[in-house]
Amino acid sequence: MTRFWMTILGVIGLTGLLMGEVLAEDMQETTSGAVHDCRYEQHEGGASSSVFPSDDVFRPLMADPKQPQFFATYQSVQRREPTSTVTGVGKSVNVGSVGFGENFGFYSKRHGCNGWQVGLLGGVFSQFNLDAPSSDLINADYIVGIPLSWRQGAWSARVRLYHQSSHVGDEFLLENPGFNRVNLSFEEMEGIVSYEYRWVRMYVGGGYLIHREPAQLDRNRVQWGMELRGATISSPLLGRAMPDLRLTPILGADFKAFEELRWIINHNIIGGVEWSRPGAKRRFRFLVNYYRGFYPYGQFFSEKVESVGFGFYLAF
């Protein structure tokens, strides 16, 4: 069994192991009173402090390819330059992309949904060549950092300091003996400000590399985007079997530009449907996406690509 499919089975197995605790927790929350998720709704309430809060005051960036989250996607990747080595197998390649990660809240102090939170983030982003006999690992990015989030009404913000290191797969190096491997590693300070109005959310921010390897990398980047969330309805396909299941159409766009890459804009457009239950903070999404720009992962960051794909996303 190939690494990619073993990873997919790992995602399914992890979901199954957690499902009992997840459902039990959600049932307890639902029966104990109204449950609010400050990432997706605002509510008034009294002052409170909590250790290990189960939500956040800043909503994760849905369309950001480097947002720590759990997902498994298929991508048809097309090279845009004849000298590109992003795939190692010609002009186009079928890629399986897998991510594991989350923001874990340590402490939050709020008045309703207004307040601040500090936590720990971690994530892994891996890409596999599905055209290879054993679905060879192409690249894996590892990130870890400290996020600080804040909200006041429709305004929210996130500041985080994080480290990333990137590693090329052994099979990729064996198949491409002339590949010039770069030891890519950096620490970045990032800030994002977000504003929500009804079903629309807009955000803008940027980052600065405090330390980087190779040392000649330029330090600055900017980022902006928007998200649209439609009306939540009963699920038309699964509603009879699971009457509490709700469906929400969602659409997002994320844009990034790096000083190192001459400020050329990278586009990631993503959209689909989200399933959730009233009183539960877990969400399951099926999304399709279109990406055009420099490859968002690993030391292939200077390679121009275009890709389309689809996948499944878990939100906790």
PDB file of C-alpha atoms in Angstrom:
ATOM      1  CA  MET A   1       0.000   0.000   0.000  1.00  0.00           C
ATOM      2  CA  THR A   2       1.406   3.408  -0.978  1.00  0.00           C
ATOM      3  CA  ARG A   3       2.218   6.158   1.482  1.00  0.00           C
ATOM      4  CA  PHE A   4      -0.506   8.444   0.154  1.00  0.00           C
ATOM      5  CA  TRP A   5      -3.295   5.903   0.609  1.00  0.00           C
ATOM      6  CA  MET A   6      -1.924   4.921   4.018  1.00  0.00           C
ATOM      7  CA  THR A   7      -2.132   8.587   4.953  1.00  0.00           C
ATOM      8  CA  ILE A   8      -5.728   8.802   3.725  1.00  0.00           C
ATOM      9  CA  LEU A   9      -6.622   5.737   5.803  1.00  0.00           C
ATOM     10  CA  GLY A  10      -4.903   7.394   8.745  1.00  0.00           C
ATOM     11  CA  VAL A  11      -7.169  10.441   8.393  1.00  0.00           C
ATOM     12  CA  ILE A  12     -10.240   8.192   8.279  1.00  0.00           C
ATOM     13  CA  GLY A  13      -9.026   6.130  11.242  1.00  0.00           C
ATOM     14  CA  LEU A  14      -8.262   9.207  13.322  1.00  0.00           C
ATOM     15  CA  THR A  15     -11.711  10.580  12.543  1.00  0.00           C
ATOM     16  CA  GLY A  16     -13.313   7.292  13.596  1.00  0.00           C
ATOM     17  CA  LEU A  17     -11.375   7.121  16.859  1.00  0.00           C
ATOM     18  CA  LEU A  18     -12.352  10.669  17.740  1.00  0.00           C
ATOM     19  CA  MET A  19     -15.958  10.406  16.599  1.00  0.00           C
ATOM     20  CA  GLY A  20     -17.256   8.869  19.817  1.00  0.00           C
ATOM     21  CA  GLU A  21     -15.738  11.566  21.974  1.00  0.00           C
ATOM     22  CA  VAL A  22     -16.745  14.266  19.493  1.00  0.00           C
ATOM     23  CA  LEU A  23     -20.408  13.217  19.405  1.00  0.00           C
ATOM     24  CA  ALA A  24     -20.516  12.782  23.178  1.00  0.00           C
ATOM     25  CA  GLU A  25     -19.045  16.219  23.721  1.00  0.00           C
ATOM     26  CA  ASP A  26     -21.400  17.820  21.204  1.00  0.00           C
ATOM     27  CA  MET A  27     -24.422  16.108  22.802  1.00  0.00           C
ATOM     28  CA  GLN A  28     -23.328  17.344  26.221  1.00  0.00           C
ATOM     29  CA  GLU A  29     -22.882  20.890  24.908  1.00  0.00           C
ATOM     30  CA  THR A  30     -26.254  20.835  23.171  1.00  0.00           C
ATOM     31  CA  THR A  31     -28.177  19.554  26.190  1.00  0.00           C
ATOM     32  CA  SER A  32     -26.467  21.945  28.608  1.00  0.00           C
ATOM     33  CA  GLY A  33     -27.755  25.049  26.807  1.00  0.00           C
ATOM     34  CA  ALA A  34     -27.046  27.259  23.816  1.00  0.00           C
ATOM     35  CA  VAL A  35     -23.633  26.676  22.295  1.00  0.00           C
ATOM     36  CA  HIS A  36     -21.864  29.416  20.373  1.00  0.00           C
ATOM     37  CA  ASP A  37     -18.822  29.118  18.135  1.00  0.00           C
ATOM     38  CA  CYS A  38     -17.126  32.525  18.085  1.00  0.00           C
ATOM     39  CA  ARG A  39     -15.363  31.646  14.820  1.00  0.00           C
ATOM     40  CA  TYR A  40     -18.663  31.654  12.905  1.00  0.00           C
ATOM     41  CA  GLU A  41     -21.141  33.622  15.001  1.00  0.00           C
ATOM     42  CA  GLN A  42     -21.131  36.450  17.496  1.00  0.00           C
ATOM     43  CA  HIS A  43     -23.076  36.584  20.732  1.00  0.00           C
ATOM     44  CA  GLU A  44     -23.384  38.751  23.788  1.00  0.00           C
ATOM     45  CA  GLY A  45     -22.423  37.354  27.145  1.00  0.00           C
ATOM     46  CA  GLY A  46     -20.737  38.017  30.408  1.00  0.00           C
ATOM     47  CA  ALA A  47     -17.024  38.183  31.108  1.00  0.00           C
ATOM     48  CA  SER A  48     -15.291  34.804  31.226  1.00  0.00           C
ATOM     49  CA  SER A  49     -11.851  33.236  31.268  1.00  0.00           C
ATOM     50  CA  SER A  50     -11.131  29.697  30.164  1.00  0.00           C
ATOM     51  CA  VAL A  51      -8.215  27.305  29.908  1.00  0.00           C
ATOM     52  CA  PHE A  52      -8.125  25.139  26.747  1.00  0.00           C
ATOM     53  CA  PRO A  53     -11.074  26.885  25.006  1.00  0.00           C
ATOM     54  CA  SER A  54     -12.818  24.754  22.370  1.00  0.00           C
ATOM     55  CA  ASP A  55     -13.135  27.540  19.775  1.00  0.00           C
ATOM     56  CA  ASP A  56     -11.326  30.754  18.823  1.00  0.00           C
ATOM     57  CA  VAL A  57     -12.187  34.419  18.382  1.00  0.00           C
ATOM     58  CA  PHE A  58     -10.555  34.456  14.912  1.00  0.00           C
ATOM     59  CA  ARG A  59     -11.972  32.327  12.103  1.00  0.00           C
ATOM     60  CA  PRO A  60      -9.347  30.223  10.238  1.00  0.00           C
ATOM     61  CA  LEU A  61      -8.622  31.356   6.667  1.00  0.00           C
ATOM     62  CA  MET A  62     -10.533  28.811   4.596  1.00  0.00           C
ATOM     63  CA  ALA A  63      -8.816  29.483   1.244  1.00  0.00           C
ATOM     64  CA  ASP A  64      -5.237  29.833   2.540  1.00  0.00           C
ATOM     65  CA  PRO A  65      -3.257  26.781   1.299  1.00  0.00           C
ATOM     66  CA  LYS A  66      -1.057  26.979   4.416  1.00  0.00           C
ATOM     67  CA  GLN A  67      -3.868  27.188   6.993  1.00  0.00           C
ATOM     68  CA  PRO A  68      -3.271  24.371   9.538  1.00  0.00           C
ATOM     69  CA  GLN A  69      -6.201  21.971   9.128  1.00  0.00           C
ATOM     70  CA  PHE A  70      -7.096  18.363   8.307  1.00  0.00           C
ATOM     71  CA  PHE A  71      -7.699  17.687   4.613  1.00  0.00           C
ATOM     72  CA  ALA A  72      -7.086  15.279   1.742  1.00  0.00           C
ATOM     73  CA  THR A  73      -7.313  16.534  -1.857  1.00  0.00           C
ATOM     74  CA  TYR A  74      -6.641  15.518  -5.429  1.00  0.00           C
ATOM     75  CA  GLN A  75      -4.891  18.108  -7.625  1.00  0.00           C
ATOM     76  CA  SER A  76      -4.167  18.138 -11.358  1.00  0.00           C
ATOM     77  CA  VAL A  77      -1.020  20.268 -11.490  1.00  0.00           C
ATOM     78  CA  GLN A  78       0.152  21.875 -14.743  1.00  0.00           C
ATOM     79  CA  ARG A  79       3.610  23.369 -15.159  1.00  0.00           C
ATOM     80  CA  ARG A  80       3.679  26.905 -16.579  1.00  0.00           C
ATOM     81  CA  GLU A  81       7.396  27.005 -17.395  1.00  0.00           C
ATOM     82  CA  PRO A  82       9.357  24.400 -19.396  1.00  0.00           C
ATOM     83  CA  THR A  83      12.232  24.442 -16.891  1.00  0.00           C
ATOM     84  CA  SER A  84      10.012  23.690 -13.908  1.00  0.00           C
ATOM     85  CA  THR A  85      10.973  20.781 -11.641  1.00  0.00           C
ATOM     86  CA  VAL A  86       8.004  20.983  -9.320  1.00  0.00           C
ATOM     87  CA  THR A  87       6.691  17.587 -10.344  1.00  0.00           C
ATOM     88  CA  GLY A  88       9.811  15.868 -11.590  1.00  0.00           C
ATOM     89  CA  VAL A  89       7.732  13.969 -14.163  1.00  0.00           C
ATOM     90  CA  GLY A  90       7.135  16.196 -17.151  1.00  0.00           C
ATOM     91  CA  LYS A  91       4.686  18.978 -17.861  1.00  0.00           C
ATOM     92  CA  SER A  92       1.762  17.831 -15.698  1.00  0.00           C
ATOM     93  CA  VAL A  93       1.158  15.465 -12.810  1.00  0.00           C
ATOM     94  CA  ASN A  94      -1.656  14.211 -10.597  1.00  0.00           C
ATOM     95  CA  VAL A  95      -0.924  15.128  -6.991  1.00  0.00           C
ATOM     96  CA  GLY A  96      -2.457  13.919  -3.745  1.00  0.00           C
ATOM     97  CA  SER A  97      -2.188  16.632  -1.105  1.00  0.00           C
ATOM     98  CA  VAL A  98      -2.721  15.879   2.594  1.00  0.00           C
ATOM     99  CA  GLY A  99      -2.682  18.181   5.592  1.00  0.00           C
ATOM    100  CA  PHE A 100      -2.781  17.667   9.354  1.00  0.00           C
ATOM    101  CA  GLY A 101      -2.956  20.581  11.743  1.00  0.00           C
ATOM    102  CA  GLU A 102      -4.922  22.795  14.075  1.00  0.00           C
ATOM    103  CA  ASN A 103      -4.748  25.775  16.389  1.00  0.00           C
ATOM    104  CA  PHE A 104      -4.960  24.604  20.010  1.00  0.00           C
ATOM    105  CA  GLY A 105      -6.157  27.268  22.429  1.00  0.00           C
ATOM    106  CA  PHE A 106      -4.337  27.515  25.760  1.00  0.00           C
ATOM    107  CA  TYR A 107      -6.100  30.457  27.403  1.00  0.00           C
ATOM    108  CA  SER A 108      -8.886  32.862  26.456  1.00  0.00           C
ATOM    109  CA  LYS A 109     -10.359  35.921  28.169  1.00  0.00           C
ATOM    110  CA  ARG A 110     -13.643  37.149  26.678  1.00  0.00           C
ATOM    111  CA  HIS A 111     -16.823  39.120  27.129  1.00  0.00           C
ATOM    112  CA  GLY A 112     -19.188  37.107  24.970  1.00  0.00           C
ATOM    113  CA  CYS A 113     -17.164  36.640  21.773  1.00  0.00           C
ATOM    114  CA  ASN A 114     -15.120  39.810  22.278  1.00  0.00           C
ATOM    115  CA  GLY A 115     -11.687  39.266  23.761  1.00  0.00           C
ATOM    116  CA  TRP A 116      -8.402  37.548  23.099  1.00  0.00           C
ATOM    117  CA  GLN A 117      -6.864  34.085  23.031  1.00  0.00           C
ATOM    118  CA  VAL A 118      -3.367  32.585  22.942  1.00  0.00           C
ATOM    119  CA  GLY A 119      -2.504  29.079  21.816  1.00  0.00           C
ATOM    120  CA  LEU A 120      -0.243  26.745  19.885  1.00  0.00           C
ATOM    121  CA  LEU A 121      -0.426  25.876  16.187  1.00  0.00           C
ATOM    122  CA  GLY A 122       1.053  22.898  14.397  1.00  0.00           C
ATOM    123  CA  GLY A 123       0.695  21.497  10.917  1.00  0.00           C
ATOM    124  CA  VAL A 124       2.075  19.168   8.254  1.00  0.00           C
ATOM    125  CA  PHE A 125       1.480  19.617   4.511  1.00  0.00           C
ATOM    126  CA  SER A 126       2.490  16.690   2.265  1.00  0.00           C
ATOM    127  CA  GLN A 127       2.227  16.174  -1.492  1.00  0.00           C
ATOM    128  CA  PHE A 128       2.375  12.802  -3.285  1.00  0.00           C
ATOM    129  CA  ASN A 129       2.963  12.011  -6.964  1.00  0.00           C
ATOM    130  CA  LEU A 130      -0.033   9.838  -7.847  1.00  0.00           C
ATOM    131  CA  ASP A 131       1.444   9.040 -11.280  1.00  0.00           C
ATOM    132  CA  ALA A 132       4.385   7.204  -9.700  1.00  0.00           C
ATOM    133  CA  PRO A 133       4.009   3.438  -9.046  1.00  0.00           C
ATOM    134  CA  SER A 134       4.224   3.933  -5.273  1.00  0.00           C
ATOM    135  CA  SER A 135       2.667   7.455  -5.093  1.00  0.00           C
ATOM    136  CA  ASP A 136       6.046   8.931  -4.166  1.00  0.00           C
ATOM    137  CA  LEU A 137       6.262  11.656  -1.553  1.00  0.00           C
ATOM    138  CA  ILE A 138       7.319  14.900  -3.281  1.00  0.00           C
ATOM    139  CA  ASN A 139       7.577  17.296  -0.359  1.00  0.00           C
ATOM    140  CA  ALA A 140       6.483  17.837   3.245  1.00  0.00           C
ATOM    141  CA  ASP A 141       6.290  21.145   5.128  1.00  0.00           C
ATOM    142  CA  TYR A 142       6.243  21.214   8.930  1.00  0.00           C
ATOM    143  CA  ILE A 143       5.090  24.272  10.858  1.00  0.00           C
ATOM    144  CA  VAL A 144       4.786  25.090  14.552  1.00  0.00           C
ATOM    145  CA  GLY A 145       4.098  28.408  16.212  1.00  0.00           C
ATOM    146  CA  ILE A 146       2.231  30.593  18.689  1.00  0.00           C
ATOM    147  CA  PRO A 147      -0.952  32.413  17.551  1.00  0.00           C
ATOM    148  CA  LEU A 148      -2.508  35.340  19.404  1.00  0.00           C
ATOM    149  CA  SER A 149      -6.060  36.195  18.297  1.00  0.00           C
ATOM    150  CA  TRP A 150      -8.433  39.052  19.142  1.00  0.00           C
ATOM    151  CA  ARG A 151     -12.035  40.069  18.377  1.00  0.00           C
ATOM    152  CA  GLN A 152     -14.189  43.145  18.911  1.00  0.00           C
ATOM    153  CA  GLY A 153     -17.559  42.900  17.202  1.00  0.00           C
ATOM    154  CA  ALA A 154     -17.174  42.453  13.443  1.00  0.00           C
ATOM    155  CA  TRP A 155     -13.409  43.065  13.648  1.00  0.00           C
ATOM    156  CA  SER A 156     -10.947  40.315  14.451  1.00  0.00           C
ATOM    157  CA  ALA A 157      -7.208  39.824  14.103  1.00  0.00           C
ATOM    158  CA  ARG A 158      -4.537  37.168  14.392  1.00  0.00           C
ATOM    159  CA  VAL A 159      -0.817  37.601  15.028  1.00  0.00           C
ATOM    160  CA  ARG A 160       1.399  34.555  14.995  1.00  0.00           C
ATOM    161  CA  LEU A 161       5.081  33.731  15.149  1.00  0.00           C
ATOM    162  CA  TYR A 162       5.822  30.387  13.539  1.00  0.00           C
ATOM    163  CA  HIS A 163       8.609  28.196  12.192  1.00  0.00           C
ATOM    164  CA  GLN A 164       8.511  26.218   8.940  1.00  0.00           C
ATOM    165  CA  SER A 165      10.930  23.618   7.629  1.00  0.00           C
ATOM    166  CA  SER A 166      10.549  21.811   4.288  1.00  0.00           C
ATOM    167  CA  HIS A 167      11.790  18.348   3.310  1.00  0.00           C
ATOM    168  CA  VAL A 168      11.898  16.705  -0.114  1.00  0.00           C
ATOM    169  CA  GLY A 169      10.763  13.080  -0.339  1.00  0.00           C
ATOM    170  CA  ASP A 170      13.419  10.358  -0.637  1.00  0.00           C
ATOM    171  CA  GLU A 171      11.695   8.792  -3.656  1.00  0.00           C
ATOM    172  CA  PHE A 172      11.647  12.158  -5.431  1.00  0.00           C
ATOM    173  CA  LEU A 173      15.411  12.565  -4.906  1.00  0.00           C
ATOM    174  CA  LEU A 174      16.077   9.022  -6.134  1.00  0.00           C
ATOM    175  CA  GLU A 175      14.051   9.644  -9.305  1.00  0.00           C
ATOM    176  CA  ASN A 176      15.716  13.051  -9.854  1.00  0.00           C
ATOM    177  CA  PRO A 177      19.426  12.612  -9.014  1.00  0.00           C
ATOM    178  CA  GLY A 178      20.353  15.996 -10.509  1.00  0.00           C
ATOM    179  CA  PHE A 179      17.835  17.924  -8.438  1.00  0.00           C
ATOM    180  CA  ASN A 180      19.375  20.909  -6.613  1.00  0.00           C
ATOM    181  CA  ARG A 181      18.016  20.477  -3.088  1.00  0.00           C
ATOM    182  CA  VAL A 182      17.643  23.600  -0.952  1.00  0.00           C
ATOM    183  CA  ASN A 183      17.453  23.507   2.839  1.00  0.00           C
ATOM    184  CA  LEU A 184      14.416  25.796   3.203  1.00  0.00           C
ATOM    185  CA  SER A 185      13.671  26.903   6.754  1.00  0.00           C
ATOM    186  CA  PHE A 186      12.404  30.156   8.255  1.00  0.00           C
ATOM    187  CA  GLU A 187      10.651  31.914  11.124  1.00  0.00           C
ATOM    188  CA  GLU A 188       7.957  34.421  10.171  1.00  0.00           C
ATOM    189  CA  MET A 189       5.958  37.030  12.066  1.00  0.00           C
ATOM    190  CA  GLU A 190       2.510  37.335  10.497  1.00  0.00           C
ATOM    191  CA  GLY A 191      -0.470  39.600  11.108  1.00  0.00           C
ATOM    192  CA  ILE A 192      -4.002  39.420   9.637  1.00  0.00           C
ATOM    193  CA  VAL A 193      -6.948  41.803  10.214  1.00  0.00           C
ATOM    194  CA  SER A 194     -10.468  40.640   9.314  1.00  0.00           C
ATOM    195  CA  TYR A 195     -13.874  42.337   9.005  1.00  0.00           C
ATOM    196  CA  GLU A 196     -17.237  40.544   8.757  1.00  0.00           C
ATOM    197  CA  TYR A 197     -20.508  41.967   7.470  1.00  0.00           C
ATOM    198  CA  ARG A 198     -23.460  39.602   7.371  1.00  0.00           C
ATOM    199  CA  TRP A 199     -22.434  36.795   4.951  1.00  0.00           C
ATOM    200  CA  VAL A 200     -19.218  38.470   3.715  1.00  0.00           C
ATOM    201  CA  ARG A 201     -15.794  38.412   5.322  1.00  0.00           C
ATOM    202  CA  MET A 202     -12.726  40.333   4.120  1.00  0.00           C
ATOM    203  CA  TYR A 203      -9.171  40.211   5.439  1.00  0.00           C
ATOM    204  CA  VAL A 204      -5.752  41.718   4.759  1.00  0.00           C
ATOM    205  CA  GLY A 205      -2.297  41.359   6.265  1.00  0.00           C
ATOM    206  CA  GLY A 206       1.225  40.228   5.637  1.00  0.00           C
ATOM    207  CA  GLY A 207       4.363  38.637   7.001  1.00  0.00           C
ATOM    208  CA  TYR A 208       8.031  39.332   7.665  1.00  0.00           C
ATOM    209  CA  LEU A 209      10.763  36.682   7.765  1.00  0.00           C
ATOM    210  CA  ILE A 210      12.742  37.153  10.982  1.00  0.00           C
ATOM    211  CA  HIS A 211      15.203  34.397  10.147  1.00  0.00           C
ATOM    212  CA  ARG A 212      15.501  32.499   6.882  1.00  0.00           C
ATOM    213  CA  GLU A 213      17.604  29.884   5.164  1.00  0.00           C
ATOM    214  CA  PRO A 214      18.817  30.466   2.464  1.00  0.00           C
ATOM    215  CA  ALA A 215      19.827  33.819   3.943  1.00  0.00           C
ATOM    216  CA  GLN A 216      19.385  35.706   0.634  1.00  0.00           C
ATOM    217  CA  LEU A 217      15.593  35.246   0.593  1.00  0.00           C
ATOM    218  CA  ASP A 218      13.667  38.527   0.628  1.00  0.00           C
ATOM    219  CA  ARG A 219      11.682  38.998   3.821  1.00  0.00           C
ATOM    220  CA  ASN A 220       8.295  40.547   3.001  1.00  0.00           C
ATOM    221  CA  ARG A 221       4.917  39.280   1.774  1.00  0.00           C
ATOM    222  CA  VAL A 222       1.349  40.573   1.672  1.00  0.00           C
ATOM    223  CA  GLN A 223      -1.924  38.616   1.822  1.00  0.00           C
ATOM    224  CA  TRP A 224      -5.593  39.421   1.384  1.00  0.00           C
ATOM    225  CA  GLY A 225      -8.824  37.654   0.594  1.00  0.00           C
ATOM    226  CA  MET A 226     -12.518  37.197   1.188  1.00  0.00           C
ATOM    227  CA  GLU A 227     -15.050  34.531   2.182  1.00  0.00           C
ATOM    228  CA  LEU A 228     -18.757  34.181   1.443  1.00  0.00           C
ATOM    229  CA  ARG A 229     -21.129  32.021   3.474  1.00  0.00           C
ATOM    230  CA  GLY A 230     -24.633  31.363   2.162  1.00  0.00           C
ATOM    231  CA  ALA A 231     -27.809  30.585   4.052  1.00  0.00           C
ATOM    232  CA  THR A 232     -27.737  27.400   6.139  1.00  0.00           C
ATOM    233  CA  ILE A 233     -30.464  24.897   5.213  1.00  0.00           C
ATOM    234  CA  SER A 234     -31.399  21.306   5.986  1.00  0.00           C
ATOM    235  CA  SER A 235     -29.214  18.908   4.015  1.00  0.00           C
ATOM    236  CA  PRO A 236     -31.259  17.906   0.930  1.00  0.00           C
ATOM    237  CA  LEU A 237     -29.502  14.547   0.416  1.00  0.00           C
ATOM    238  CA  LEU A 238     -28.813  13.350   3.954  1.00  0.00           C
ATOM    239  CA  GLY A 239     -31.511  15.222   5.834  1.00  0.00           C
ATOM    240  CA  ARG A 240     -33.896  12.262   6.061  1.00  0.00           C
ATOM    241  CA  ALA A 241     -31.325   9.940   7.574  1.00  0.00           C
ATOM    242  CA  MET A 242     -29.801  12.681   9.765  1.00  0.00           C
ATOM    243  CA  PRO A 243     -32.473  15.342  10.354  1.00  0.00           C
ATOM    244  CA  ASP A 244     -30.147  17.538  12.439  1.00  0.00           C
ATOM    245  CA  LEU A 245     -27.632  17.852   9.617  1.00  0.00           C
ATOM    246  CA  ARG A 246     -27.298  21.330   8.090  1.00  0.00           C
ATOM    247  CA  LEU A 247     -25.700  22.424   4.815  1.00  0.00           C
ATOM    248  CA  THR A 248     -24.044  25.772   4.055  1.00  0.00           C
ATOM    249  CA  PRO A 249     -22.668  26.845   0.635  1.00  0.00           C
ATOM    250  CA  ILE A 250     -19.254  28.514   1.007  1.00  0.00           C
ATOM    251  CA  LEU A 251     -16.818  30.307  -1.281  1.00  0.00           C
ATOM    252  CA  GLY A 252     -13.390  31.777  -0.591  1.00  0.00           C
ATOM    253  CA  ALA A 253     -10.494  33.471  -2.360  1.00  0.00           C
ATOM    254  CA  ASP A 254      -6.982  33.986  -1.027  1.00  0.00           C
ATOM    255  CA  PHE A 255      -4.266  36.109  -2.629  1.00  0.00           C
ATOM    256  CA  LYS A 256      -0.578  36.318  -1.729  1.00  0.00           C
ATOM    257  CA  ALA A 257       2.379  38.234  -3.133  1.00  0.00           C
ATOM    258  CA  PHE A 258       6.021  37.755  -2.086  1.00  0.00           C
ATOM    259  CA  GLU A 259       8.892  40.200  -2.396  1.00  0.00           C
ATOM    260  CA  GLU A 260      11.132  37.222  -3.273  1.00  0.00           C
ATOM    261  CA  LEU A 261       8.858  36.443  -6.257  1.00  0.00           C
ATOM    262  CA  ARG A 262       8.649  40.003  -7.628  1.00  0.00           C
ATOM    263  CA  TRP A 263       5.248  40.651  -6.008  1.00  0.00           C
ATOM    264  CA  ILE A 264       3.442  38.474  -8.563  1.00  0.00           C
ATOM    265  CA  ILE A 265       0.016  37.584  -7.153  1.00  0.00           C
ATOM    266  CA  ASN A 266      -0.827  33.955  -6.318  1.00  0.00           C
ATOM    267  CA  HIS A 267      -4.561  33.083  -6.516  1.00  0.00           C
ATOM    268  CA  ASN A 268      -6.402  30.301  -4.707  1.00  0.00           C
ATOM    269  CA  ILE A 269     -10.171  30.087  -5.293  1.00  0.00           C
ATOM    270  CA  ILE A 270     -12.098  27.494  -3.308  1.00  0.00           C
ATOM    271  CA  GLY A 271     -15.786  26.702  -2.949  1.00  0.00           C
ATOM    272  CA  GLY A 272     -18.277  23.995  -2.087  1.00  0.00           C
ATOM    273  CA  VAL A 273     -20.536  22.902   0.748  1.00  0.00           C
ATOM    274  CA  GLU A 274     -20.158  22.534   4.494  1.00  0.00           C
ATOM    275  CA  TRP A 275     -22.094  20.122   6.730  1.00  0.00           C
ATOM    276  CA  SER A 276     -22.626  20.831  10.428  1.00  0.00           C
ATOM    277  CA  ARG A 277     -25.077  20.225  13.298  1.00  0.00           C
ATOM    278  CA  PRO A 278     -26.741  22.800  15.551  1.00  0.00           C
ATOM    279  CA  GLY A 279     -24.838  23.064  18.808  1.00  0.00           C
ATOM    280  CA  ALA A 280     -21.734  21.346  17.375  1.00  0.00           C
ATOM    281  CA  LYS A 281     -18.404  22.973  16.553  1.00  0.00           C
ATOM    282  CA  ARG A 282     -17.206  20.314  14.108  1.00  0.00           C
ATOM    283  CA  ARG A 283     -17.668  20.828  10.378  1.00  0.00           C
ATOM    284  CA  PHE A 284     -17.166  18.631   7.321  1.00  0.00           C
ATOM    285  CA  ARG A 285     -16.548  20.218   3.913  1.00  0.00           C
ATOM    286  CA  PHE A 286     -16.359  19.128   0.302  1.00  0.00           C
ATOM    287  CA  LEU A 287     -14.549  21.777  -1.723  1.00  0.00           C
ATOM    288  CA  VAL A 288     -13.241  22.297  -5.250  1.00  0.00           C
ATOM    289  CA  ASN A 289     -10.390  24.692  -5.948  1.00  0.00           C
ATOM    290  CA  TYR A 290      -8.440  26.502  -8.637  1.00  0.00           C
ATOM    291  CA  TYR A 291      -4.885  27.696  -7.993  1.00  0.00           C
ATOM    292  CA  ARG A 292      -2.631  29.823 -10.198  1.00  0.00           C
ATOM    293  CA  GLY A 293       0.729  31.172  -9.127  1.00  0.00           C
ATOM    294  CA  PHE A 294       3.958  29.962  -7.576  1.00  0.00           C
ATOM    295  CA  TYR A 295       3.853  26.541  -5.952  1.00  0.00           C
ATOM    296  CA  PRO A 296       2.748  27.137  -2.323  1.00  0.00           C
ATOM    297  CA  TYR A 297       4.711  24.267  -0.764  1.00  0.00           C
ATOM    298  CA  GLY A 298       8.342  23.563   0.031  1.00  0.00           C
ATOM    299  CA  GLN A 299      11.449  24.588  -1.827  1.00  0.00           C
ATOM    300  CA  PHE A 300       9.507  24.534  -5.108  1.00  0.00           C
ATOM    301  CA  PHE A 301       8.205  27.991  -4.148  1.00  0.00           C
ATOM    302  CA  SER A 302       9.770  29.624  -7.252  1.00  0.00           C
ATOM    303  CA  GLU A 303       8.001  27.288  -9.725  1.00  0.00           C
ATOM    304  CA  LYS A 304       4.958  28.599 -11.618  1.00  0.00           C
ATOM    305  CA  VAL A 305       2.008  26.193 -11.694  1.00  0.00           C
ATOM    306  CA  GLU A 306      -1.707  26.043 -12.357  1.00  0.00           C
ATOM    307  CA  SER A 307      -3.916  23.424 -10.714  1.00  0.00           C
ATOM    308  CA  VAL A 308      -7.519  22.343 -10.252  1.00  0.00           C
ATOM    309  CA  GLY A 309      -8.765  19.809  -7.738  1.00  0.00           C
ATOM    310  CA  PHE A 310     -11.209  18.774  -5.055  1.00  0.00           C
ATOM    311  CA  GLY A 311     -11.047  17.355  -1.562  1.00  0.00           C
ATOM    312  CA  PHE A 312     -12.485  16.797   1.889  1.00  0.00           C
ATOM    313  CA  TYR A 313     -11.789  19.007   4.889  1.00  0.00           C
ATOM    314  CA  LEU A 314     -12.399  18.468   8.619  1.00  0.00           C
ATOM    315  CA  ALA A 315     -12.831  21.435  10.960  1.00  0.00           C
ATOM    316  CA  PHE A 316     -12.732  21.002  14.750  1.00  0.00           C
TER     317      PHE A 316
END
